[in-house]
Short mmCIF file of C-alpha atoms in Angstrom, two decimals:
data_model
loop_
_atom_site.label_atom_id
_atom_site.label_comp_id
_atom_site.label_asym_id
_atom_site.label_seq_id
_atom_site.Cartn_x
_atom_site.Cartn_y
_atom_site.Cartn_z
CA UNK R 1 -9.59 17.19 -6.92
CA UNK R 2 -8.49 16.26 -10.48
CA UNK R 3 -10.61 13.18 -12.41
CA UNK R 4 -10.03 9.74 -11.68
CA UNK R 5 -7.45 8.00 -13.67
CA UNK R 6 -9.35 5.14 -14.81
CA UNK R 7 -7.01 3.61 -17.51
CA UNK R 8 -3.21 3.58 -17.52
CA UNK R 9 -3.07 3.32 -21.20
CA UNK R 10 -4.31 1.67 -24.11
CA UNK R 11 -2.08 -0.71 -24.56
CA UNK R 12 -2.79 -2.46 -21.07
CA UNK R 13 -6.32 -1.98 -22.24
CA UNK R 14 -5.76 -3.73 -25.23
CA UNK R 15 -2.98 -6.74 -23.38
CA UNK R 16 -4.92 -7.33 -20.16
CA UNK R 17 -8.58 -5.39 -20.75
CA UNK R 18 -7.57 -3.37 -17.53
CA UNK R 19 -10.03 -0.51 -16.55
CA UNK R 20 -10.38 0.87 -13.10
CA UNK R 21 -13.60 0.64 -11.53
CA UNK R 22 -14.17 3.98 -10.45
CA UNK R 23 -14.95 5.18 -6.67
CA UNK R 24 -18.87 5.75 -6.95
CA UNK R 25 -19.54 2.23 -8.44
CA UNK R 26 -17.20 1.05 -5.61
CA UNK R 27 -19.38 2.17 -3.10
CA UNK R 28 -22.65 1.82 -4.30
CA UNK R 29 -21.60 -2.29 -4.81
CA UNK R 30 -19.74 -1.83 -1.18
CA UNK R 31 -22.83 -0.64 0.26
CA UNK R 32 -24.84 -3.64 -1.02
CA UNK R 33 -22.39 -5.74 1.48
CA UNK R 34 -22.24 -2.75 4.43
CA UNK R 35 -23.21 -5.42 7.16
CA UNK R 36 -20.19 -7.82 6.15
CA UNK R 37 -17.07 -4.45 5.47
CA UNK R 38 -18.20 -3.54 9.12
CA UNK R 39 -17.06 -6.98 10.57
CA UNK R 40 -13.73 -6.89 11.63
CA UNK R 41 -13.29 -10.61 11.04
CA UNK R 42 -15.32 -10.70 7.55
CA UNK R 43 -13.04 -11.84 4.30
CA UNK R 44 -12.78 -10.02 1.60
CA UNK R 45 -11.08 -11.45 -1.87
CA UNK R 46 -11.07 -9.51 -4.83
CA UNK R 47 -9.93 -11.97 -7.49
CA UNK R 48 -8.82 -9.08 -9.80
CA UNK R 49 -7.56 -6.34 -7.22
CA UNK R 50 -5.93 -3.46 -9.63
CA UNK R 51 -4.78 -0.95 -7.32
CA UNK R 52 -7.01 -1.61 -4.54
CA UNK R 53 -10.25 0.34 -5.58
CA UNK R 54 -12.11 -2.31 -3.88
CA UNK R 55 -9.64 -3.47 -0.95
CA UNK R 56 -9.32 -0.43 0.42
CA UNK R 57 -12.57 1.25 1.00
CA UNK R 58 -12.70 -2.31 2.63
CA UNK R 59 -10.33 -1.38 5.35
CA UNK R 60 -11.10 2.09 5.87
CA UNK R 61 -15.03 0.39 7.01
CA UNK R 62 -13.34 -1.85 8.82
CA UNK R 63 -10.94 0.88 10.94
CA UNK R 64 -13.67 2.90 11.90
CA UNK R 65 -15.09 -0.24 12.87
CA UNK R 66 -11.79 -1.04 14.85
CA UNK R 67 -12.13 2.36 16.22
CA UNK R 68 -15.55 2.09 17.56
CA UNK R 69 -15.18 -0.82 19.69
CA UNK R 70 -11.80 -0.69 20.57
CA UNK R 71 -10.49 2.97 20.03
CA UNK R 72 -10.47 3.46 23.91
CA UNK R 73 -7.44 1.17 24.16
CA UNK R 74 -4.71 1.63 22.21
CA UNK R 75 -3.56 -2.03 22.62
CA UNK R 76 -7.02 -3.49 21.35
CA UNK R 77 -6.84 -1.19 18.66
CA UNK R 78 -3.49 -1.96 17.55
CA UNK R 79 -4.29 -5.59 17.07
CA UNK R 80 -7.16 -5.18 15.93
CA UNK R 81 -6.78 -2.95 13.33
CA UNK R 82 -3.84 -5.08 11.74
CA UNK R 83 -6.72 -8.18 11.99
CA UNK R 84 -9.02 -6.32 9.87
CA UNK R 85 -5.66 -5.69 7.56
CA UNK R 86 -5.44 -10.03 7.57
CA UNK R 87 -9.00 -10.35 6.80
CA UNK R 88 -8.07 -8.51 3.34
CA UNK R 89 -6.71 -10.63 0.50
CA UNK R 90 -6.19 -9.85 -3.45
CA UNK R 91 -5.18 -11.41 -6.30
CA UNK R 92 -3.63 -9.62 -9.38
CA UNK R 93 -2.37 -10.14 -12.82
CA UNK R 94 0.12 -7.45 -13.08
CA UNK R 95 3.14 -6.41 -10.55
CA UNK R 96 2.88 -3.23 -10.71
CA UNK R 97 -0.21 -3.11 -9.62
CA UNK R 98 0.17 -5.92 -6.66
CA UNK R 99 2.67 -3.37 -5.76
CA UNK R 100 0.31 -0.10 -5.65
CA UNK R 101 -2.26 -2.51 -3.91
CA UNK R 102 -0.13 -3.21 -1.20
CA UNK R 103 1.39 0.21 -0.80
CA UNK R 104 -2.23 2.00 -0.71
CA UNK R 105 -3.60 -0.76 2.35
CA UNK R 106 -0.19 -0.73 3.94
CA UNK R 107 -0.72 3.47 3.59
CA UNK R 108 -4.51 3.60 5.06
CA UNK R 109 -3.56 1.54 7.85
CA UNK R 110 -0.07 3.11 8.74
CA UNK R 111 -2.18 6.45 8.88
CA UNK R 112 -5.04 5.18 10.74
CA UNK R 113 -2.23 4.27 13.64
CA UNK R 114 -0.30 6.90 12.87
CA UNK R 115 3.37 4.93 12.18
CA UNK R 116 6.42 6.25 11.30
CA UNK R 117 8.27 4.09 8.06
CA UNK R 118 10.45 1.91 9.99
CA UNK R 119 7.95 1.24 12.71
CA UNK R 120 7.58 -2.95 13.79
CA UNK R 121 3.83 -2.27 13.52
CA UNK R 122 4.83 -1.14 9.71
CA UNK R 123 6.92 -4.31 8.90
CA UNK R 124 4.60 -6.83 10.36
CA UNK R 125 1.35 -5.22 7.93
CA UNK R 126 4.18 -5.43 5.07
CA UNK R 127 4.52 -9.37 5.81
CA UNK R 128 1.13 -9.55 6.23
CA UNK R 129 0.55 -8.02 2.54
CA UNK R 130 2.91 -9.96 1.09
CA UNK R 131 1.07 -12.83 1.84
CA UNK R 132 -2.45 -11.33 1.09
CA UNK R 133 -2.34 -9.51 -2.30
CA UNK R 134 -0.62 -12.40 -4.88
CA UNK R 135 0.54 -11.41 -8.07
CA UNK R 136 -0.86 -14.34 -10.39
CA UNK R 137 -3.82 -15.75 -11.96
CA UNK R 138 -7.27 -16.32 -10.27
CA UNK R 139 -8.38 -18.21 -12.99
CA UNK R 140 -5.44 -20.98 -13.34
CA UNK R 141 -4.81 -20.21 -9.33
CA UNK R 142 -1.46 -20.07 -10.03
CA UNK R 143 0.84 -17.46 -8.30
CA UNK R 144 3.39 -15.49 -11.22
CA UNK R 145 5.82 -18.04 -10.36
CA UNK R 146 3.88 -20.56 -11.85
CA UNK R 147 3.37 -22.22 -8.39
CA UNK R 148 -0.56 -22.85 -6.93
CA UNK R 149 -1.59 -19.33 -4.77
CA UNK R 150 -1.22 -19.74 -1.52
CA UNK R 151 -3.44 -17.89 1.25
CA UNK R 152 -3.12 -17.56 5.10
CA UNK R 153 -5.99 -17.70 7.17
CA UNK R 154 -5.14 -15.85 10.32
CA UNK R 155 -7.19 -15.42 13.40
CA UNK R 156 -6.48 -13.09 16.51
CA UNK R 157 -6.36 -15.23 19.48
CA UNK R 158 -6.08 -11.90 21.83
CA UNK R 159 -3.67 -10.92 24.20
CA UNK R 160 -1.50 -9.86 21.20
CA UNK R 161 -1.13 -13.26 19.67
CA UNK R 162 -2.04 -14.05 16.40
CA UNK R 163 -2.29 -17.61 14.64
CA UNK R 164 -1.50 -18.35 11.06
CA UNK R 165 -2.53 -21.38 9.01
CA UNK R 166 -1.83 -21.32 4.87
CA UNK R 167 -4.36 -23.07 2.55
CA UNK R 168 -3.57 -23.83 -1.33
CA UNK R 169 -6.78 -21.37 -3.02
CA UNK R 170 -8.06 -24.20 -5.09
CA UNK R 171 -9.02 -25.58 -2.09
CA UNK R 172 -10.31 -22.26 -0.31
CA UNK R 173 -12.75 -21.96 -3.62
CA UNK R 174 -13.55 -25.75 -2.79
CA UNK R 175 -14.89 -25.04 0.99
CA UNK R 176 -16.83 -21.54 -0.08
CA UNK R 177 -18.81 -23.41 -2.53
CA UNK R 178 -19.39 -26.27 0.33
CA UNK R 179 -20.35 -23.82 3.32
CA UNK R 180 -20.45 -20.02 4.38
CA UNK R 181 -17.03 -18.69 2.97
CA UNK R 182 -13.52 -18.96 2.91
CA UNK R 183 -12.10 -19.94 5.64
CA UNK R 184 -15.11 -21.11 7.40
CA UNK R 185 -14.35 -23.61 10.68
CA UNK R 186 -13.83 -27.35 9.19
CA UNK R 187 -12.57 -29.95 11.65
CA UNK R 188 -9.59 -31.23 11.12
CA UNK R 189 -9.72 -34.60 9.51
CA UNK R 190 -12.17 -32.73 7.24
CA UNK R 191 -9.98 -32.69 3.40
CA UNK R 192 -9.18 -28.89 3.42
CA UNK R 193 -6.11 -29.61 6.05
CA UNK R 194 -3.63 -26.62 5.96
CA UNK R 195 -0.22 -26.65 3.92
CA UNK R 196 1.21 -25.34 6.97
CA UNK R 197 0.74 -24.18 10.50
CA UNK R 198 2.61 -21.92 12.07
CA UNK R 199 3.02 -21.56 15.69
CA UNK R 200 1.25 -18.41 17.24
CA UNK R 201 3.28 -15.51 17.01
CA UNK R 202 3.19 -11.61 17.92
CA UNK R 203 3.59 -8.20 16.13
CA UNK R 204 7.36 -8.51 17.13
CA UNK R 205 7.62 -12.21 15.32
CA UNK R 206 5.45 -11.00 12.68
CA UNK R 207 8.06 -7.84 11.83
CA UNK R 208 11.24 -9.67 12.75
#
């Protein structure tokens, strides 16, 4: 196995102070948080995402999570395994990267179910990454469009239905400093309402 590529050059060094964190200091921080990348429902957001050194160590603990309490049917799995894929959100600076990010989750979990390119299970985890790994600015939360970041909070409902409700991040930073995390259960004439709602929808809806 050749040596980790930890810099792309040093000019994006010097631009954007971008160095990889490499995969042993990944997992000794990941395994100060084992409890929480075992959860399928936990939320992970990596404010600065690079590649995905982080995010997708993430997933794979989540999958073999998946895998042990729900590997004995293929529909739980299924769904469940593109849950833990929701429950996975990053924010970058620069597109190419975004890009890799999404390609190397949309890769670990297209193995882990074994899917072919054009597979629906395939498009709906490429919808769901486009919505979960934002090319823009954690600090300013502003998307590279200029516009605030958006996030979806989704939630698996079971019997293959999953629910989708988006939240500007200013406000997602507001409720994790005023309770347990993220997306943690406010009622609804609380002040973090949703942007939007969608109604609940399937894999198929998700891909179409």
């Amino acid at each position: 196995m050749g040596e980790e590529q930890l810099v792309k050059s040093r000019q994006r060094v010097a631009d954007h102070g971008e160095v990889f964190t490499p995969r042993w200091l990944v997992d000794d921080m990941l395994s100060l948080v084992a409890a929480e990348t075992e959860r399928i429902d936990s939320r992970f957001l990596e404010p600065a995402c690079g590649s995905g050194n982080f995010l997708v160590p993430v997933l794979e603990s989540k999958l073999a999570a998946v895998h042990t309490r729900h590997g004995r049917s293929d529909f739980e799995k299924r769904h469940y395994a593109l849950f833990a894929l929701m429950c996975i959100y990053g924010i970058e600076l620069l597109a190419d990267n975004a890009a890799e990010c999404r390609d190397n989750l949309q890769g670990t979990f297209a193995r882990y179910l074994k899917l072919g390119q054009g597979d629906e299970w395939t498009r709906a985890a490429s919808v769901v990454l486009e919505a979960n790994i934002i090319q823009g600015d954690a600090l300013a939360m502003t998307a590279a469009t200029g516009e605030p970041i958006v996030f979806p909070e989704w939630g698996y409902l079971g019997k293959g239905k999953f629910q989708r409700r988006d939240f500007l991040f200013d406000n997602l930073t507001q409720r994790a400093s005023a309770s347990e995390g993220l997306f943690t259960h406010f009622e609804e004439h609380e002040i973090f309402t949703p942007v939007r709602t969608y109604p609940a929808m399937t894999v198929k809806d998700l891909a179409a």
